[in-house]
Amino acid sequence: MSSRVFAAVAFAVAIGFAAASQLIPNEYYFTAAYTVLQFVILATAWNILGGYTGYVNFGSAAFFAIGAYTTVFLYNAYKAPLLVMIVAGTLVAGLAGLGLGYLTLRLRGVFFAIASLALSVVLFTFIVNWDYVGGARGAYVLQPREVPFGLPRYIHLLYVVMVLQAAVSLIVARTIEKSTIGRGLAAIRDDELAAECSGVPTLRLKIFSTMVSCALMGMAGTTFPYYLSFIEPTSAFSLSYAVNSIAMPLIGGMMSWIGPLIGAILLGSVQQLVQVMFSLGAWNLLIVGVLLVLFVTLAPNGIMGWVDAWRRRKGR
Amino acid sequence: MDASTALVINAIIAGLLLGGFYAAVSLGISISFGMLDVVNIAHPAFIILGSYVAYIVNDRFGFDPIFVSVVLSPLFFLLGMALYRIYYIAFEKRGQESLRGLAFFFGILFITEVTLVLIFGVDYRTVGTVYGDVTWRAGPVDFPMRLVVPFLVSVTMVVGVQLFLTHTFFGRAVLAVAQDQLALRLMGVNPVRVKELAFALSIATAGVAGAFLIVIQPVQPAIGREYIGLVFAVCVLGGMGSIWGTLIGALVLGIAESFTSTFFGPSWAPAVSFGLLLATLAFRPSGLLGR
Amino acid sequence: MTRKSVLPALGRLLGALALAAAFAGTALAQQPLKIGFGMSLTGALAGNGKAALIAMEIWKDDVNAKGGILGRKVEFVYYDDQTSPATVPGLYAKLLDVDKVDLVVSGYGTAVIAPAMPLMMQRNLMFMTLFGLNVNSKFNYDRYFQIMPAGPEPAVGWTRGFFEAAMAMNPKPKTIALVGADAEYPHLALEGARVHVKRLGLKVVYDKSYPPNTTDYSPIVRAIQATNPDLVYLASYPPDSAGMVRAVNEVGLKTRMFGGGMVGPQFAALKTALGPLLNGVVNYELYTPELSGKFPFLEAFLKKYQARAVKEGVDPLGYYLPPYAYAMMQVLDQAITATKGLDNAKLAEYMHTHTFDTFVGTVGFAKNGEWAEPRVMMVQFGGIKGNSIDQWKQPGVVTVLDPGPYKTGAVRAPFQDAKN
């Protein structure tokens, strides 16, 4: 399936899905789905750099927060429309990714990982000290009273936006995966030295991959302040984002675009259930952590890896 | 002596004392990452684990936490051995340590933190020591024992490890493994065994450092994450694989943080270590005393 | 049909109808009154959240023992919000749309109250909240109510007592150092403090904040000492409250009055951990045994609370949230009973126009839903010996400085002398 066809199909499915869900009467579905879709975007974005290129980014929360705080800034400064905020947040996060990549991608992969973690802390300290976006006190971003497009509640609009964002990130991921860029990234992942020697422009590809990955993570964060009406640094930089964005692609399968989608839907739904069915929300992160360690040790290719192995056995 | 000179001198003293503690905290990473090339980002989790172990024994029996941690360090040693075993079999043997090894240690860091939260909650824990509230004053200069005692034990531990590495057979094997594993094998030493014991040593130092931590400040499980950047900053700044470099890097960082805290506002102190790390990576990745 | 068989048949029919009617009546009356909320059972504020939950459950047992509200038995439906804002929209959507509760109240603290506001406002629900500092100033919702006794301008009411006590000293202080943690409550409290500073014409000689996870507070205290302030106002959360009090003792801070806005010393954990280090410190309290005469029913409630708290490993004194969590439910009880139903518009209107008799005294609400009158106590500690908890359960270690009606003494200055 060519990328253009896939994009068209993906958008059609997304719009159809979003429209059909409007029929669901209870609001709880939309709030839960918002969170799961957030993870779909984050997992897909992380996998572009992690699964395709082989570089681990521990700072997903930092880029997510960049998207969220760009929204806060634009809300305070211009009360900008939502679309402007989304585009701006994505771009700023992408630029931050470019900066991080430029500084550290010339060194070993390990330093990129540590630097991404360091970036989280530096950015956190910076936001905490920046009063204009609320600093440690937090900032209020109030949902408008009138919901555009005639939707009944604002959460419905946020939900539709997230579905579309998820579609965009999946399209971007798949397009990269099937293109020459994707083959170059795979070469870097498998053996960077050999790739460099074969003429693959490793530095440029790595920086490109980082930029796209971080930009999409930022995009995931742009609607978050509206979802909560109140954003403060500790929840914006929550460790849950960093660990989930690594665990979900790992568990789903890092080789293709489907893996993060499966991992996010599966793991995200489980976490929502654990939170309300058993009120054991605090165990969520432990479950994710244990699954992460189990999968990385025993099933490194994730669920899609099992599917592929099973298909290969059947085909024989 | 006027007030601002006293302020400067106290900032330096506090920075040095803190720096000694930072050296103990980073010592393990200097071994595991600097010499063995194992990116153990879960190192701070073992420090916090050490803090809680010291806390439990101190709370129940009243023994001094630092004493307790030294006595219990063999437990951490064994834990380190087990961890390295798993790491080696799952990742290093198959040559996939970069991405998956990192994710593995991240998962370990995470599980440790969350488990501690589930057991102990997120409240801060402190220990009671005989010297905790004592401050030795020399005129306008203060030496709080809460910082001095961990400083002295830290420096002893760092110097001890350095002497161990340079003056014993096994220690020199560790240094050799960092340089050329094949040569070591040719000389009849099993590099995997050497690495396993060295890694275990790094975890043991983490356990002891945890006791220092809880003497100096109250501890709660999430603190570990702040120390990730700090320990790597110290090692990178000092130069990978150099114990003396780690000590110097730690002292530099301690003083930098102390000065930032006193003169620019404590809000910026966490950014100091990471800023130093990023700057070092950008301009002098081999560090001060690195190879 | 013979007359003999009609009467019994009629009797049985009537009996069946009467029984059915009785059942229907009691079935309706027996439909429980479900109150839903999220509460911090894990996470940063779990200690307070669990204490509040105990108080609310004691209230539920008390109310049900008297026959419930409007004849209906009260039931709670609650979830752990993990002190995380991200869980709140989902939790309250579930409570309202899936669990179909009759009434909701908030969790503890601004971080979990604010994210629930849009949902409440969309559905025009009356929302009783537990200790959020100045949340409604952004939303201006006319059905928001707050049980924290900070007054209509929360940050100002919260900090007023410190300055009233300070200006009562002779000679009047001239300079002040403002210091606090980089976090929501301390930021807001310091803003309130600055309002008083401006009003009283004090000179600010130090005004900085520190990250809540600071290792060493001595450099901060030393920097403050270098400016020689007459007053030091500190707004902090429990870990840094403890760290600052220890550092102040370590450095030997010399000033006339120290403290004001520390969260933490209200709880048993810090009272016992710090012990005599708290002597001379000025801070806010919501209740102290010195005042048991003014709040007669509170002692009985506290005994019940303390018995449960010790068992569940929660703050064994209960002088902070529990009385107010109980009072919050009392207000709701009285409003529902008076308006004879759960019409949110009527409830809100009733609550704005009436006062309520609760364990923490008479409660009245201002137009913005906050208390009409601030009632935060400013106290000074003194005479603390050792680290036992029993000395805190009776009068003797606390002097109430403000507000007037509750005052038991004047401030002892300077701070370094009040420590003995």
Short mmCIF file of N, CA, C and O in Angstrom, two decimals, chain B residues 3 7 10 14 18 22 122-124 126 132-133 135 137 142 144 146-147 216-218 226-227 257-258 261-270, chain C residues 42-47 182 206 208-220 222-223 226 238-239 242-243 246 249-252 273 277:
data_model
loop_
_atom_site.label_atom_id
_atom_site.label_comp_id
_atom_site.label_asym_id
_atom_site.label_seq_id
_atom_site.Cartn_x
_atom_site.Cartn_y
_atom_site.Cartn_z
N ALA B 3 30.43 40.07 57.05
CA ALA B 3 29.37 39.10 56.78
C ALA B 3 29.53 38.41 55.43
O ALA B 3 29.34 37.22 55.30
N LEU B 7 30.07 34.51 54.45
CA LEU B 7 29.12 33.82 53.58
C LEU B 7 29.86 33.00 52.53
O LEU B 7 29.54 31.84 52.27
N ASN B 10 31.65 30.01 54.14
CA ASN B 10 30.70 28.96 54.49
C ASN B 10 30.17 28.26 53.25
O ASN B 10 29.94 27.06 53.26
N ALA B 14 30.55 24.32 52.78
CA ALA B 14 29.38 23.48 52.53
C ALA B 14 29.52 22.76 51.20
O ALA B 14 29.17 21.59 51.06
N LEU B 18 29.59 18.73 50.75
CA LEU B 18 28.60 18.12 49.87
C LEU B 18 29.29 17.35 48.76
O LEU B 18 28.88 16.26 48.37
N TYR B 22 28.93 13.66 47.16
CA TYR B 22 28.64 13.39 45.76
C TYR B 22 29.64 12.40 45.16
O TYR B 22 29.31 11.61 44.28
N VAL B 122 5.04 8.15 50.00
CA VAL B 122 5.93 9.19 49.49
C VAL B 122 6.38 10.14 50.58
O VAL B 122 7.00 11.16 50.29
N ASP B 123 6.09 9.81 51.85
CA ASP B 123 6.54 10.72 52.91
C ASP B 123 8.04 10.66 53.04
O ASP B 123 8.66 9.62 52.86
N TYR B 124 8.62 11.78 53.42
CA TYR B 124 10.05 11.81 53.65
C TYR B 124 10.42 11.05 54.91
O TYR B 124 9.72 11.13 55.92
N THR B 126 13.48 10.22 57.79
CA THR B 126 14.75 10.71 58.33
C THR B 126 15.28 9.69 59.33
O THR B 126 14.55 8.81 59.78
N GLY B 132 23.59 14.28 64.44
CA GLY B 132 22.76 14.95 63.44
C GLY B 132 22.51 16.42 63.70
O GLY B 132 22.52 17.23 62.77
N ASP B 133 22.29 16.81 64.95
CA ASP B 133 21.97 18.21 65.21
C ASP B 133 23.14 18.98 65.78
O ASP B 133 22.99 20.10 66.27
N THR B 135 26.60 21.09 65.56
CA THR B 135 27.38 21.90 64.63
C THR B 135 28.62 22.40 65.34
O THR B 135 28.54 22.96 66.42
N ARG B 137 31.36 25.02 65.57
CA ARG B 137 31.55 26.37 65.05
C ARG B 137 32.97 26.86 65.29
O ARG B 137 33.48 26.80 66.40
N ASP B 142 30.81 27.54 60.04
CA ASP B 142 30.09 26.41 60.63
C ASP B 142 30.47 25.09 59.98
O ASP B 142 30.61 25.02 58.76
N PRO B 144 28.63 21.67 60.14
CA PRO B 144 27.59 20.78 60.68
C PRO B 144 28.02 19.32 60.57
O PRO B 144 28.42 18.87 59.50
N ARG B 146 26.33 16.77 60.50
CA ARG B 146 25.45 16.06 59.57
C ARG B 146 26.11 15.95 58.19
O ARG B 146 25.87 15.03 57.43
N LEU B 147 26.97 16.94 57.84
CA LEU B 147 27.69 16.89 56.57
C LEU B 147 29.10 16.36 56.76
O LEU B 147 29.64 15.69 55.88
N ILE B 216 22.21 13.11 55.61
CA ILE B 216 22.31 14.51 55.20
C ILE B 216 20.93 15.14 55.02
O ILE B 216 20.72 16.29 55.38
N GLN B 217 20.01 14.39 54.42
CA GLN B 217 18.71 14.99 54.13
C GLN B 217 17.61 13.95 54.21
O GLN B 217 17.89 12.76 54.10
N PRO B 218 16.37 14.38 54.38
CA PRO B 218 15.28 13.41 54.37
C PRO B 218 15.16 12.79 52.98
O PRO B 218 15.46 13.44 51.98
N GLU B 226 16.62 12.52 40.56
CA GLU B 226 17.41 13.75 40.48
C GLU B 226 18.89 13.44 40.48
O GLU B 226 19.69 14.23 40.00
N TYR B 227 19.24 12.29 41.06
CA TYR B 227 20.66 11.98 41.16
C TYR B 227 21.22 11.34 39.90
O TYR B 227 22.43 11.22 39.76
N GLU B 257 27.21 24.13 43.07
CA GLU B 257 25.83 24.13 43.57
C GLU B 257 25.70 25.01 44.79
O GLU B 257 24.72 25.74 44.94
N SER B 258 26.68 24.94 45.69
CA SER B 258 26.60 25.72 46.91
C SER B 258 26.61 27.21 46.61
O SER B 258 25.84 28.00 47.16
N SER B 261 23.35 28.25 45.00
CA SER B 261 22.31 28.29 46.02
C SER B 261 22.38 29.56 46.84
O SER B 261 21.39 30.21 47.10
N THR B 262 23.59 29.90 47.27
CA THR B 262 23.74 31.03 48.18
C THR B 262 23.57 32.36 47.47
O THR B 262 22.95 33.28 47.99
N PHE B 263 24.13 32.48 46.27
CA PHE B 263 24.18 33.82 45.66
C PHE B 263 23.16 34.05 44.57
O PHE B 263 22.78 35.18 44.31
N PHE B 264 22.72 33.00 43.88
CA PHE B 264 21.77 33.24 42.80
C PHE B 264 20.38 32.76 43.13
O PHE B 264 19.45 33.00 42.41
N GLY B 265 20.25 32.06 44.21
CA GLY B 265 18.92 31.54 44.50
C GLY B 265 18.91 30.04 44.34
O GLY B 265 19.39 29.51 43.35
N PRO B 266 18.37 29.38 45.34
CA PRO B 266 18.40 27.91 45.34
C PRO B 266 17.58 27.29 44.22
O PRO B 266 17.76 26.12 43.92
N SER B 267 16.67 28.05 43.58
CA SER B 267 15.85 27.47 42.51
C SER B 267 16.70 26.92 41.39
O SER B 267 16.30 26.00 40.71
N TRP B 268 17.87 27.52 41.19
CA TRP B 268 18.67 27.13 40.03
C TRP B 268 19.64 26.00 40.31
O TRP B 268 20.28 25.49 39.41
N ALA B 269 19.76 25.60 41.57
CA ALA B 269 20.77 24.59 41.91
C ALA B 269 20.63 23.28 41.13
O ALA B 269 21.63 22.74 40.67
N PRO B 270 19.41 22.74 40.93
CA PRO B 270 19.34 21.47 40.19
C PRO B 270 19.85 21.59 38.77
O PRO B 270 20.39 20.64 38.21
N THR C 42 -2.97 7.87 47.64
CA THR C 42 -1.54 7.65 47.41
C THR C 42 -1.00 8.95 46.82
O THR C 42 -1.76 9.82 46.42
N GLY C 43 0.32 9.06 46.76
CA GLY C 43 0.89 10.28 46.21
C GLY C 43 1.28 11.25 47.29
O GLY C 43 1.20 10.97 48.48
N ALA C 44 1.65 12.45 46.87
CA ALA C 44 2.26 13.42 47.77
C ALA C 44 1.39 13.80 48.95
O ALA C 44 1.87 14.01 50.05
N LEU C 45 0.07 13.89 48.75
CA LEU C 45 -0.78 14.38 49.83
C LEU C 45 -1.57 13.25 50.47
O LEU C 45 -2.60 13.49 51.11
N ALA C 46 -1.08 12.02 50.32
CA ALA C 46 -1.84 10.87 50.81
C ALA C 46 -2.09 10.95 52.31
O ALA C 46 -3.14 10.55 52.79
N GLY C 47 -1.10 11.45 53.06
CA GLY C 47 -1.28 11.53 54.51
C GLY C 47 -2.53 12.30 54.86
O GLY C 47 -3.37 11.87 55.66
N ASP C 182 9.33 26.46 45.89
CA ASP C 182 8.83 26.64 44.52
C ASP C 182 7.66 25.73 44.32
O ASP C 182 7.78 24.67 43.72
N TYR C 206 14.93 40.38 51.59
CA TYR C 206 15.25 39.10 50.96
C TYR C 206 13.96 38.53 50.41
O TYR C 206 12.94 38.50 51.11
N LYS C 208 13.38 35.25 47.96
CA LYS C 208 13.77 34.22 47.01
C LYS C 208 13.04 32.93 47.35
O LYS C 208 12.57 32.73 48.47
N SER C 209 12.98 32.03 46.34
CA SER C 209 12.36 30.73 46.60
C SER C 209 13.38 29.64 46.33
O SER C 209 14.41 29.88 45.69
N TYR C 210 13.10 28.44 46.80
CA TYR C 210 14.03 27.32 46.63
C TYR C 210 13.25 26.12 46.10
O TYR C 210 12.05 26.01 46.33
N PRO C 211 13.90 25.21 45.40
CA PRO C 211 13.19 24.03 44.93
C PRO C 211 12.83 23.13 46.11
O PRO C 211 13.62 23.01 47.05
N PRO C 212 11.68 22.49 46.06
CA PRO C 212 11.21 21.74 47.23
C PRO C 212 12.11 20.58 47.60
O PRO C 212 12.03 20.07 48.69
N ASN C 213 12.97 20.12 46.71
CA ASN C 213 13.80 18.97 47.03
C ASN C 213 15.24 19.40 47.31
O ASN C 213 16.18 18.68 47.02
N THR C 214 15.41 20.58 47.86
CA THR C 214 16.74 21.07 48.22
C THR C 214 17.39 20.13 49.23
O THR C 214 16.73 19.61 50.13
N THR C 215 18.69 19.91 49.08
CA THR C 215 19.40 19.05 50.02
C THR C 215 19.72 19.77 51.31
O THR C 215 19.56 19.26 52.39
N ASP C 216 20.22 20.98 51.17
CA ASP C 216 20.81 21.65 52.31
C ASP C 216 20.23 23.06 52.43
O ASP C 216 20.38 23.87 51.53
N TYR C 217 19.56 23.32 53.53
CA TYR C 217 18.91 24.62 53.69
C TYR C 217 19.81 25.65 54.36
O TYR C 217 19.44 26.82 54.44
N SER C 218 20.97 25.21 54.87
CA SER C 218 21.84 26.16 55.57
C SER C 218 22.29 27.34 54.71
O SER C 218 22.27 28.47 55.20
N PRO C 219 22.66 27.13 53.43
CA PRO C 219 23.05 28.31 52.64
C PRO C 219 21.92 29.34 52.56
O PRO C 219 22.16 30.54 52.58
N ILE C 220 20.68 28.84 52.48
CA ILE C 220 19.55 29.75 52.37
C ILE C 220 19.42 30.56 53.65
O ILE C 220 19.26 31.79 53.62
N ARG C 222 21.68 31.13 55.87
CA ARG C 222 22.81 32.06 56.01
C ARG C 222 22.62 33.31 55.16
O ARG C 222 22.90 34.42 55.61
N ALA C 223 22.12 33.09 53.93
CA ALA C 223 21.90 34.24 53.06
C ALA C 223 20.85 35.17 53.67
O ALA C 223 20.95 36.39 53.58
N ALA C 226 22.33 37.18 56.50
CA ALA C 226 23.21 38.25 56.05
C ALA C 226 22.45 39.54 55.81
O ALA C 226 23.04 40.63 55.82
N PRO C 238 5.71 20.24 54.10
CA PRO C 238 6.33 19.52 55.21
C PRO C 238 7.82 19.22 55.08
O PRO C 238 8.58 19.52 56.01
N PRO C 239 8.29 18.65 53.95
CA PRO C 239 9.73 18.33 53.95
C PRO C 239 10.62 19.55 54.10
O PRO C 239 11.60 19.52 54.86
N ALA C 242 10.51 21.09 57.63
CA ALA C 242 11.43 20.41 58.55
C ALA C 242 12.87 20.84 58.28
O ALA C 242 13.63 21.15 59.20
N GLY C 243 13.23 20.87 57.00
CA GLY C 243 14.60 21.24 56.65
C GLY C 243 14.95 22.64 57.10
O GLY C 243 16.04 22.89 57.63
N ARG C 246 15.31 22.89 60.93
CA ARG C 246 16.60 22.33 61.34
C ARG C 246 17.75 23.28 61.00
O ARG C 246 18.65 23.49 61.81
N ASN C 249 18.04 26.23 63.27
CA ASN C 249 18.70 25.90 64.54
C ASN C 249 20.18 25.69 64.34
O ASN C 249 21.00 26.04 65.18
N GLU C 250 20.54 25.07 63.20
CA GLU C 250 21.95 24.77 62.93
C GLU C 250 22.75 26.05 62.78
O GLU C 250 23.85 26.18 63.30
N VAL C 251 22.19 27.01 62.05
CA VAL C 251 22.90 28.25 61.77
C VAL C 251 22.77 29.22 62.94
O VAL C 251 23.60 30.11 63.12
N GLY C 252 21.72 29.04 63.74
CA GLY C 252 21.51 29.97 64.85
C GLY C 252 20.94 31.30 64.38
O GLY C 252 21.47 32.36 64.66
N ALA C 273 9.00 14.79 65.40
CA ALA C 273 10.36 14.72 64.84
C ALA C 273 11.17 15.95 65.23
O ALA C 273 12.36 15.86 65.54
N LEU C 277 13.03 21.76 68.70
CA LEU C 277 13.50 22.68 67.65
C LEU C 277 12.41 23.67 67.26
O LEU C 277 12.69 24.70 66.66
#
